[in-house]
PDB file of C-alpha atoms in Angstrom:
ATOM      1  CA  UNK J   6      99.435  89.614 111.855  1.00 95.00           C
ATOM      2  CA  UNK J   7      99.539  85.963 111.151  1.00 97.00           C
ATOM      3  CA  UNK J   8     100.265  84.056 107.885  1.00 98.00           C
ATOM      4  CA  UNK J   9      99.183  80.595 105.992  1.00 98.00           C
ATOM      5  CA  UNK J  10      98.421  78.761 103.329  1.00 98.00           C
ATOM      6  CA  UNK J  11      95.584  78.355 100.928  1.00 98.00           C
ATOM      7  CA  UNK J  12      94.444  74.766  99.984  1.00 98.00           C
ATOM      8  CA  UNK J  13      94.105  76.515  96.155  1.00 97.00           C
ATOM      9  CA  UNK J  14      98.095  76.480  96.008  1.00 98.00           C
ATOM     10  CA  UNK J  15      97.814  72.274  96.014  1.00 97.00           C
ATOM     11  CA  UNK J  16      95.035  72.033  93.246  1.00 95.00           C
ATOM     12  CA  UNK J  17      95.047  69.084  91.141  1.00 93.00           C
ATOM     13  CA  UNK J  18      97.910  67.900  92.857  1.00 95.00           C
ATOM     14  CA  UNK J  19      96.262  66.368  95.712  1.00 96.00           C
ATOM     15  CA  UNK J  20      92.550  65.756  96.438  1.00 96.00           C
ATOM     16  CA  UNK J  21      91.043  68.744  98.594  1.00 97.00           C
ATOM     17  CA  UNK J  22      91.153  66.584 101.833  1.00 97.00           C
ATOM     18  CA  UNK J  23      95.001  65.152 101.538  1.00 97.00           C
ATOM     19  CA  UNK J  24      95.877  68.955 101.608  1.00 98.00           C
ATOM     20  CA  UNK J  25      95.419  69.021 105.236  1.00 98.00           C
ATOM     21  CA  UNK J  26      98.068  66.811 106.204  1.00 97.00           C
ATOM     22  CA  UNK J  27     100.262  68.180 103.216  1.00 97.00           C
ATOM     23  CA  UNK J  28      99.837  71.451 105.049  1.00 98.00           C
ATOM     24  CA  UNK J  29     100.450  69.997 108.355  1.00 97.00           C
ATOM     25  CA  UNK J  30     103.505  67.755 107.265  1.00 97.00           C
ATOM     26  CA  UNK J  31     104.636  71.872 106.515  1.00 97.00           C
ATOM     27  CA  UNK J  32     103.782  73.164 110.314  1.00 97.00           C
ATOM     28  CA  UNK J  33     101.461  75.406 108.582  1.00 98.00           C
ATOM     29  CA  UNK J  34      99.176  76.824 111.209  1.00 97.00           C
ATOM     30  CA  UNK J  35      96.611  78.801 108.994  1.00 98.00           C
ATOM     31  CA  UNK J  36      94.606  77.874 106.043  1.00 98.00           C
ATOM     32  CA  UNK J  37      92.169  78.594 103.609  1.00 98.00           C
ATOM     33  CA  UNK J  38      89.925  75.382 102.209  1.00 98.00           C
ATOM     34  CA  UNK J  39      89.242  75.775  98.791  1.00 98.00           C
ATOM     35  CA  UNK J  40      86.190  74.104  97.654  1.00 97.00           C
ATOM     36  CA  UNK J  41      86.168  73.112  94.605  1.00 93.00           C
ATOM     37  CA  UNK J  42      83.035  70.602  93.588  1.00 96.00           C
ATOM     38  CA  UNK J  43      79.658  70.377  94.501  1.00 96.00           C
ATOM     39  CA  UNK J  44      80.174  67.865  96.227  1.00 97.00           C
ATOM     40  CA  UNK J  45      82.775  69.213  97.988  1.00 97.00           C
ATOM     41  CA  UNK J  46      80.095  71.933  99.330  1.00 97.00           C
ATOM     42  CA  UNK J  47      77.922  69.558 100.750  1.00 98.00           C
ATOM     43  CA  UNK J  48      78.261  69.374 104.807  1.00 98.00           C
ATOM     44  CA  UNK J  49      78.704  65.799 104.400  1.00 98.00           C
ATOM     45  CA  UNK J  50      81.836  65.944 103.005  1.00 98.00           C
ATOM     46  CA  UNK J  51      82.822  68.471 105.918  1.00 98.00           C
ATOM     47  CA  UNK J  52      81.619  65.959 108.683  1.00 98.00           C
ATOM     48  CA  UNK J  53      84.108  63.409 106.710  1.00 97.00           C
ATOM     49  CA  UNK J  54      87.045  64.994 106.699  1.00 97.00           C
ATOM     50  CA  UNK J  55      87.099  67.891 109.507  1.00 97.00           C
ATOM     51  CA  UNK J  56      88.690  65.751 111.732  1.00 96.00           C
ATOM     52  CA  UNK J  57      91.732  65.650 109.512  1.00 96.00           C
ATOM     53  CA  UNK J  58      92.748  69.396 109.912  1.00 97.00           C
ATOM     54  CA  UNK J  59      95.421  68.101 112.336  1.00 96.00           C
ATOM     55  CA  UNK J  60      96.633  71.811 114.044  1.00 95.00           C
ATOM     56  CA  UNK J  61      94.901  73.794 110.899  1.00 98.00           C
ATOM     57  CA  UNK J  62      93.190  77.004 111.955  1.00 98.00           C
ATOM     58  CA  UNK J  63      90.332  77.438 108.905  1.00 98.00           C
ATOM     59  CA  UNK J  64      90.707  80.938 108.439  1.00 98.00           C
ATOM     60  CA  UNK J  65      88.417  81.039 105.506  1.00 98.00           C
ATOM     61  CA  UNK J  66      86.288  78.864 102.545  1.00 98.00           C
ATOM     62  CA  UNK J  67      86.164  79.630  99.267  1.00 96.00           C
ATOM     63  CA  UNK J  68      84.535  77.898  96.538  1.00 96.00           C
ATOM     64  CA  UNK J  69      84.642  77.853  92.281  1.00 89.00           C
ATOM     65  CA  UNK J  70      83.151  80.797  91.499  1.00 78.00           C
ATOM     66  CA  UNK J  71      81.121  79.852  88.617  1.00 83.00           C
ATOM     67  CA  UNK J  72      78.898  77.106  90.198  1.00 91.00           C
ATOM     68  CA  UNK J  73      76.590  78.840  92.300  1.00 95.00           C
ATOM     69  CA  UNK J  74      77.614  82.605  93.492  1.00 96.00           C
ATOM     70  CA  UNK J  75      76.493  84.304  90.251  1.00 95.00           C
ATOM     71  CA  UNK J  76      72.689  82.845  91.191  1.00 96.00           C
ATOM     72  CA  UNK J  77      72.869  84.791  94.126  1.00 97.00           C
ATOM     73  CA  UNK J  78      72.673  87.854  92.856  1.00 97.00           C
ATOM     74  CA  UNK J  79      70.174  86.857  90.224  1.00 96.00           C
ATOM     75  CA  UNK J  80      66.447  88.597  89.557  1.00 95.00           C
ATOM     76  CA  UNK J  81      64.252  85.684  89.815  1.00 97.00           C
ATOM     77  CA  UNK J  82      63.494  84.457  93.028  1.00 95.00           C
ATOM     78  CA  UNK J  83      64.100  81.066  91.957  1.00 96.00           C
ATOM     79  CA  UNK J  84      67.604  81.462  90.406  1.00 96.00           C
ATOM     80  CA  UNK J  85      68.569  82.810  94.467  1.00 97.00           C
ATOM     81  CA  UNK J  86      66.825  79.934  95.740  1.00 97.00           C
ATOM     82  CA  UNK J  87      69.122  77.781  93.728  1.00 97.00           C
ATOM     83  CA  UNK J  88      71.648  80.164  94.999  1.00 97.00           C
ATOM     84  CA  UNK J  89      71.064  80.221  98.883  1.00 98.00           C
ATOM     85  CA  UNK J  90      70.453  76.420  98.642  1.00 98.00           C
ATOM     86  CA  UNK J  91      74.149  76.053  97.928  1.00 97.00           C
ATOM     87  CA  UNK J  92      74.704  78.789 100.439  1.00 98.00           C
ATOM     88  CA  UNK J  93      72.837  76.994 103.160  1.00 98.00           C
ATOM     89  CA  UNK J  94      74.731  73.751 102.438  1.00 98.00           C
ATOM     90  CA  UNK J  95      78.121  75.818 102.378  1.00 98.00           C
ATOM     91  CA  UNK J  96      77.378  77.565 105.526  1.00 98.00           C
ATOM     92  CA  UNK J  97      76.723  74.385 107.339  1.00 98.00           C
ATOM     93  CA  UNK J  98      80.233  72.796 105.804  1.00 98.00           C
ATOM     94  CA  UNK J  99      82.082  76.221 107.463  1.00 98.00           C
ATOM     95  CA  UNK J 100      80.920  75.683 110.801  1.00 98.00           C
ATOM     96  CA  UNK J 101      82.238  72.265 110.840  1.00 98.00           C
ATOM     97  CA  UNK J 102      85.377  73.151 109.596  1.00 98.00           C
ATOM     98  CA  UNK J 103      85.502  76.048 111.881  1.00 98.00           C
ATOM     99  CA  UNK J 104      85.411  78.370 109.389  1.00 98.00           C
ATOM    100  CA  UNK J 105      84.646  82.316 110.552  1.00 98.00           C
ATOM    101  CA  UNK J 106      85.486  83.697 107.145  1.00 98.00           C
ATOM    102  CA  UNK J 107      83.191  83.013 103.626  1.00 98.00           C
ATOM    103  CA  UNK J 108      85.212  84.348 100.750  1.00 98.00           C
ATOM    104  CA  UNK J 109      83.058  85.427  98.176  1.00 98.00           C
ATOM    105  CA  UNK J 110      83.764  86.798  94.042  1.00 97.00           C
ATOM    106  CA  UNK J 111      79.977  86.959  93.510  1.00 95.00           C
ATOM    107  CA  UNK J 112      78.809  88.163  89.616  1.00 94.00           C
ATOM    108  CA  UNK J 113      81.016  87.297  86.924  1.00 91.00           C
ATOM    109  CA  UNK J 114      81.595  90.055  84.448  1.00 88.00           C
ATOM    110  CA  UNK J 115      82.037  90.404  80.687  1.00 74.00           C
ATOM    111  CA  UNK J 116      83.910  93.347  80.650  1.00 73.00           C
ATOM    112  CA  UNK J 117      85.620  96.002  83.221  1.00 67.00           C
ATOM    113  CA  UNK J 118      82.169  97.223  85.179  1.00 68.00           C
ATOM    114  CA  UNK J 119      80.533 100.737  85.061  1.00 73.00           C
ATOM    115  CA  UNK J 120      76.688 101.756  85.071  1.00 81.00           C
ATOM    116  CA  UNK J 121      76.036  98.865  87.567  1.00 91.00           C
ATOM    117  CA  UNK J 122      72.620  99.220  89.975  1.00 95.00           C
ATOM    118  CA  UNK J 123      74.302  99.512  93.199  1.00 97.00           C
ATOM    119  CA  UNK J 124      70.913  99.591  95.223  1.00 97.00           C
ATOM    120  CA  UNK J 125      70.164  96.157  93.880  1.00 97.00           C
ATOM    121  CA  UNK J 126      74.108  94.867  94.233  1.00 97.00           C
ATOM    122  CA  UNK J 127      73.690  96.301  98.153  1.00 98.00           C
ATOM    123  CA  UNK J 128      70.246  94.574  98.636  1.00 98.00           C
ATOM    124  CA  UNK J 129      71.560  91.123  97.503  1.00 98.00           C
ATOM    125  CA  UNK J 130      74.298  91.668  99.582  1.00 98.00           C
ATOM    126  CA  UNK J 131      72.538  92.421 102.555  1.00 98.00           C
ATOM    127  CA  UNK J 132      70.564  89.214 101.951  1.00 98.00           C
ATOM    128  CA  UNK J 133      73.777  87.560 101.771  1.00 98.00           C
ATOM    129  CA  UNK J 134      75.287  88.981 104.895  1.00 98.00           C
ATOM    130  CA  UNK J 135      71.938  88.170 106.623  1.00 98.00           C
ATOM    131  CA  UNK J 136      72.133  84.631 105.866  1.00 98.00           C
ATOM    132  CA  UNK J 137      75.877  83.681 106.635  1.00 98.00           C
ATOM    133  CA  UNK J 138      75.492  85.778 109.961  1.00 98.00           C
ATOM    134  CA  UNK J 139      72.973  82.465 111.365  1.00 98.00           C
ATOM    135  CA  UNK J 140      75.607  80.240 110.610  1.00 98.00           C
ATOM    136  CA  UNK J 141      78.475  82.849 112.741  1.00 98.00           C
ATOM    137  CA  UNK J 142      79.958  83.241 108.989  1.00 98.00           C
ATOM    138  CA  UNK J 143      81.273  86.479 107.777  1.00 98.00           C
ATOM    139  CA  UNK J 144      81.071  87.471 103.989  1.00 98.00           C
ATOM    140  CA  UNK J 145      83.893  89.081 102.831  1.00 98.00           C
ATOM    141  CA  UNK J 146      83.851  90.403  99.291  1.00 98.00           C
ATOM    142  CA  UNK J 147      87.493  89.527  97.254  1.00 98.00           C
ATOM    143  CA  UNK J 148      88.745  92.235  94.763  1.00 98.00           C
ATOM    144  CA  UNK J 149      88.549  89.975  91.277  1.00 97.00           C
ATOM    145  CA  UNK J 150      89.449  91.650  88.134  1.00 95.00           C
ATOM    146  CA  UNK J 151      86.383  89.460  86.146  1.00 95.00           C
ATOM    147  CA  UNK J 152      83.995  89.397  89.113  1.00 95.00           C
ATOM    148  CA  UNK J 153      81.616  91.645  91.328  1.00 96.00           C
ATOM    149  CA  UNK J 154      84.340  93.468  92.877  1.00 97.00           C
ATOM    150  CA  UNK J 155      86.728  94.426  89.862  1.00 96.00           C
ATOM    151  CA  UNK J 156      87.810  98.030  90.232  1.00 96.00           C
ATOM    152  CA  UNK J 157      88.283 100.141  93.402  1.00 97.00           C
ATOM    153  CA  UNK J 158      85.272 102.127  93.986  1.00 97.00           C
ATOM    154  CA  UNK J 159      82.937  99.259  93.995  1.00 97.00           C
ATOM    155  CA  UNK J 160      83.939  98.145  97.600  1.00 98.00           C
ATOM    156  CA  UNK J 161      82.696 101.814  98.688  1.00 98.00           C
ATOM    157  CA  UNK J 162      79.353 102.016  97.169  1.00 98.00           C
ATOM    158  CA  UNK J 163      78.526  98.187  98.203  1.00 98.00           C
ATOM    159  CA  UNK J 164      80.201  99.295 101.764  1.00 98.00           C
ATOM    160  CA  UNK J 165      77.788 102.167 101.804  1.00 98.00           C
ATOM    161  CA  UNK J 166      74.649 100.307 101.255  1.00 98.00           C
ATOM    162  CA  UNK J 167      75.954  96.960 103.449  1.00 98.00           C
ATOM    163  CA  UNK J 168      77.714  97.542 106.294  1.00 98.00           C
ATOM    164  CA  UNK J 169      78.341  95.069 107.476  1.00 98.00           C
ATOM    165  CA  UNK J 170      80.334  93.479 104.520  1.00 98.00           C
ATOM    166  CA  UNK J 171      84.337  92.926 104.809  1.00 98.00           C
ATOM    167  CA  UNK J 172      86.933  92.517 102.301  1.00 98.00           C
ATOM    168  CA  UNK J 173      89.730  90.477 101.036  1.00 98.00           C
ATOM    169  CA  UNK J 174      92.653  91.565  99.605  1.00 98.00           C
ATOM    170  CA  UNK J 175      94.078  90.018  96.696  1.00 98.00           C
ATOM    171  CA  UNK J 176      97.174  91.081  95.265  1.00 98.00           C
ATOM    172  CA  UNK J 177      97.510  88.878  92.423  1.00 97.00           C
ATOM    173  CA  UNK J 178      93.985  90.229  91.450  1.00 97.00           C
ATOM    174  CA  UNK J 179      94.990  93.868  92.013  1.00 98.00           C
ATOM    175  CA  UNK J 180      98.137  93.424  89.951  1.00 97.00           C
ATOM    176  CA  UNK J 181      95.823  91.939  87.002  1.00 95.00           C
ATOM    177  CA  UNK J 182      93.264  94.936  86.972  1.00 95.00           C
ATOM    178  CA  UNK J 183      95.640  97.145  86.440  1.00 95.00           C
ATOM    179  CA  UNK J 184      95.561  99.758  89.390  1.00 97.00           C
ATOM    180  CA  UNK J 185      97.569 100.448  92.246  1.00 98.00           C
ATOM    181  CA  UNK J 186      97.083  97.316  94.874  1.00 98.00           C
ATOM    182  CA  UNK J 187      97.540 100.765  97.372  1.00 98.00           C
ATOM    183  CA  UNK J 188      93.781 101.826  96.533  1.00 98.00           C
ATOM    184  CA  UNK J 189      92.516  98.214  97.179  1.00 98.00           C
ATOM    185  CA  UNK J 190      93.996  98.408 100.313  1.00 98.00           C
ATOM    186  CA  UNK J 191      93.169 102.417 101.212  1.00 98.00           C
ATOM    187  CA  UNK J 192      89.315 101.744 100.009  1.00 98.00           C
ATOM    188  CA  UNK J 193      89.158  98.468 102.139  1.00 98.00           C
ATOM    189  CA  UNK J 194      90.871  99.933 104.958  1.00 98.00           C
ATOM    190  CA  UNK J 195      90.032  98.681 108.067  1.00 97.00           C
ATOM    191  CA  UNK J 196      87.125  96.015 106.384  1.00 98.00           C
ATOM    192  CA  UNK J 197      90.210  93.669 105.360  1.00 98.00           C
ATOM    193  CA  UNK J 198      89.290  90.431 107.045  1.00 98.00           C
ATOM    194  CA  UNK J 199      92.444  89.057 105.057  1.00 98.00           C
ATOM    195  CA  UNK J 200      94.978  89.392 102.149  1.00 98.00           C
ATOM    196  CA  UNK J 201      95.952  86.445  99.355  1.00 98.00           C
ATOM    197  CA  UNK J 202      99.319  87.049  98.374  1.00 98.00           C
ATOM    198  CA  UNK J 203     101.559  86.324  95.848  1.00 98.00           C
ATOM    199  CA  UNK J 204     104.512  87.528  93.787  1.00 98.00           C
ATOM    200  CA  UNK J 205     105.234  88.112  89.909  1.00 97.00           C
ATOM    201  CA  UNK J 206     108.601  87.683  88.557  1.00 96.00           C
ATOM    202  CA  UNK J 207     110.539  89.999  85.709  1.00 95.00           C
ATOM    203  CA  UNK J 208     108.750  88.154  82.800  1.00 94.00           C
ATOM    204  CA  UNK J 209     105.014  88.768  84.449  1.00 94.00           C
ATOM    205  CA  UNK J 210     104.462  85.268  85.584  1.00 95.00           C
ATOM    206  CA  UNK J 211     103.357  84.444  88.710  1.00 97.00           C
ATOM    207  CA  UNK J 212     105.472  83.087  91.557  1.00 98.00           C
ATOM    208  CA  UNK J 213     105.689  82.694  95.425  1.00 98.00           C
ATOM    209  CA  UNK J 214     105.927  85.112  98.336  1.00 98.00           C
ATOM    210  CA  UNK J 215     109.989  86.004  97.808  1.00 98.00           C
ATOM    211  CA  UNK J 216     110.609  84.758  94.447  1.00 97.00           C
ATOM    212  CA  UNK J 217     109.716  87.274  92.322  1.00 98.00           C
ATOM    213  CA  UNK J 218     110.215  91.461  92.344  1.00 98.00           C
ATOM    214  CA  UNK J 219     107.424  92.337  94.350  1.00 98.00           C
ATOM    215  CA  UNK J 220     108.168  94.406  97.588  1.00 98.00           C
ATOM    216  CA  UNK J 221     106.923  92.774 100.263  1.00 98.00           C
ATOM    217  CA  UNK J 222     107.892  94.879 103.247  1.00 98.00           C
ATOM    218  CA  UNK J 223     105.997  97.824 101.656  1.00 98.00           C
ATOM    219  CA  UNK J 224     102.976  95.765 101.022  1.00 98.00           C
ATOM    220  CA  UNK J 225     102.912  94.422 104.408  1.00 98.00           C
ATOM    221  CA  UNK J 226     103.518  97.791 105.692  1.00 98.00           C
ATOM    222  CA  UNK J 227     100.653  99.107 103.560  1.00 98.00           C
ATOM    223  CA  UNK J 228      98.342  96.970 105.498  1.00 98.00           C
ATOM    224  CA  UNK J 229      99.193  97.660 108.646  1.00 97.00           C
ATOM    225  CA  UNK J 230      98.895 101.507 108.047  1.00 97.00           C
ATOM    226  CA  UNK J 231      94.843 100.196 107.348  1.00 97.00           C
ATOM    227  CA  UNK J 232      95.118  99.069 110.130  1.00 96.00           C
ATOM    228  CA  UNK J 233      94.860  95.369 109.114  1.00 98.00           C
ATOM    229  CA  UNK J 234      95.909  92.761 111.990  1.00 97.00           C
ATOM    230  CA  UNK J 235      94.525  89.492 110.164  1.00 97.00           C
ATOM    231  CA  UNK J 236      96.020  86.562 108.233  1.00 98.00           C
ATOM    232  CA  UNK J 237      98.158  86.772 105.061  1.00 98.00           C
ATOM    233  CA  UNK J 238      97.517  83.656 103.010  1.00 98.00           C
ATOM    234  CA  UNK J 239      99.654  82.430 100.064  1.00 98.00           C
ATOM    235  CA  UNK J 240      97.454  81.916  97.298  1.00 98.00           C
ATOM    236  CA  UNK J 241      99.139  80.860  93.825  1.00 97.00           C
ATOM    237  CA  UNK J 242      98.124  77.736  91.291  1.00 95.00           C
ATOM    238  CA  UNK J 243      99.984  74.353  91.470  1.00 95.00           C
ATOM    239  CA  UNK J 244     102.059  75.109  88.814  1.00 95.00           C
ATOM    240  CA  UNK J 245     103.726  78.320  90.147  1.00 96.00           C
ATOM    241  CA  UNK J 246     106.406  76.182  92.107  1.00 97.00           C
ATOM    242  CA  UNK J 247     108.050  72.965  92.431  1.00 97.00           C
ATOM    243  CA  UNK J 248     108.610  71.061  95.659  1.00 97.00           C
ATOM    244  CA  UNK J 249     105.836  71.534  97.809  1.00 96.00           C
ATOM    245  CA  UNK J 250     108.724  72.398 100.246  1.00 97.00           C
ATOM    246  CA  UNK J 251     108.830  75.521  98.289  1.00 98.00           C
ATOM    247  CA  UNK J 252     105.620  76.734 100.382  1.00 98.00           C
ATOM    248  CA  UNK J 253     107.255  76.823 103.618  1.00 98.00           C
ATOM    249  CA  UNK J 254     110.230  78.303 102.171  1.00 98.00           C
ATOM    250  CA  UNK J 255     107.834  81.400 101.044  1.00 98.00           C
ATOM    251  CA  UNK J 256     105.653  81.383 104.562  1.00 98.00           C
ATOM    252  CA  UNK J 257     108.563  81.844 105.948  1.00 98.00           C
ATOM    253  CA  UNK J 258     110.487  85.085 104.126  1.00 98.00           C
ATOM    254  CA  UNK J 259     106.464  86.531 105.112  1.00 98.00           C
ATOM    255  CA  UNK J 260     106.791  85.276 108.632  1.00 98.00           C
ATOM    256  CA  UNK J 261     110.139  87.258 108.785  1.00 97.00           C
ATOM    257  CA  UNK J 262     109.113  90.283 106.974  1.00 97.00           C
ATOM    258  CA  UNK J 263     106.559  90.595 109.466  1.00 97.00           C
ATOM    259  CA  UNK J 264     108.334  90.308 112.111  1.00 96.00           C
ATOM    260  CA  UNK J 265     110.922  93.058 111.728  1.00 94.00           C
ATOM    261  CA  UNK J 266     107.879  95.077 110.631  1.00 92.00           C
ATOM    262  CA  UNK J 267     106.933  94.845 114.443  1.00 75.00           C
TER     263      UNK J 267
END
């Protein structure tokens, strides 16, 4: 089990590109590049800056949610064409980052789910899957309290009719649906690509790996009963901490807990 750093946990403090060699001035060995723009997306903004990953392994890319996923899943032929257009320029960005790992949220939702058309969900899916697979990219579906995957359960049925997605782990999301992270982690069980962590402290607010009350040694243990093996990424917003030396701090006390867990 390894352990990094999401580029989402510098966000509007740096540009997505000096968060490589913020990470790196860290020793951080394992990342995941959030994309945040269009233009961002675009391979030629990949070819630009890939070089500047220093020792950064890209575990993963992600990208804002809103700006093209939802048109994936969309009836009209043309709204996925928008869709897989971003896709395709996406896909093309990952392999020149190195990237083996597409983290997806997919639909956005106006409430908490139920009554969906899982046939249709696994069929867009499966289109999905399809298409990243040319590129050597593998989707992997994120539990998100206002997205596709909101409640456990869904991961099953979508599991069922695509097998060949995987899964993320998110704790913060978990936390925020309100159940149990446990039955993200039992329903995802061995499908967990990789976990985004975080921690809460006593007033609810969100904090760093080791600065708030969550128990991380039963969390990580947790995963490993899956049998999960992957990368545990920090994932919180800029303004959850102050020094940036504050991240390695917190990759650290996971690095540890990990380590005795051996």
């Amino acid at each position: 089990m390894k352990t990094g750093i999401s580029t989402a946990c510098l966000y509007a403090r740096c540009e997505t590109e000096q968060a490589f060699a913020q990470l790196n001035s860290l020793g951080v060995q394992n990342t995941e590049i959030f994309l945040q723009t269009f233009y961002e997306y675009r391979p030629e903004f990949a070819k630009k800056y890939h070089t500047e990953l220093g020792n950064l392994n890209v575990n993963s890319v992600h990208v804002f949610t809103n700006n093209f996923e939802p048109q994936l899943f969309s009836k009209t032929r043309r709204g996925r064409g928008d869709g897989f257009y971003w896709l395709d320029q996406l896909m093309r960005s990952c392999q020149l980052f190195g990237a083996k790992n597409y983290t997806m949220h997919g639909i956005v939702r106006k409430d908490s789910g139920g009554g969906e058309n899982f046939d249709y969900l696994g069929e867009r899916i499966n289109e999905i899957i399809s298409f990243c697979s040319r590129y050597g990219v593998n989707l992997c579906l994120e539990n998100v309290c206002w997205c596709l995957y909101n409640r456990p359960g869904v991961f099953s049925q979508l599991k069922r009719r695509a097998g060949g997605l995987s899964g993320v782990f998110d704790l913060k999301q978990a936390r925020r649906s309100g159940y149990p992270y446990q039955m993200y982690i039992k329903e995802m069980g061995q499908s967990i690509a990789y976990a985004h962590l975080s921690d809460v402290d006593e007033k609810g607010a969100m904090c760093l790996p080791g600065k708030g009350i969550c128990d991380f040694t039963e969390i990580i243990k947790c995963l490993k009963g899956e049998g999960f093996d992957g990368t545990c990424l920090i994932e919180v917003y800029s303004d959850n901490y102050g020094d940036i030396s504050e991240l390695k701090t917190s990759l650290e006390y996971l690095d540890e807990i990990i380590y005795k867990i051996k």
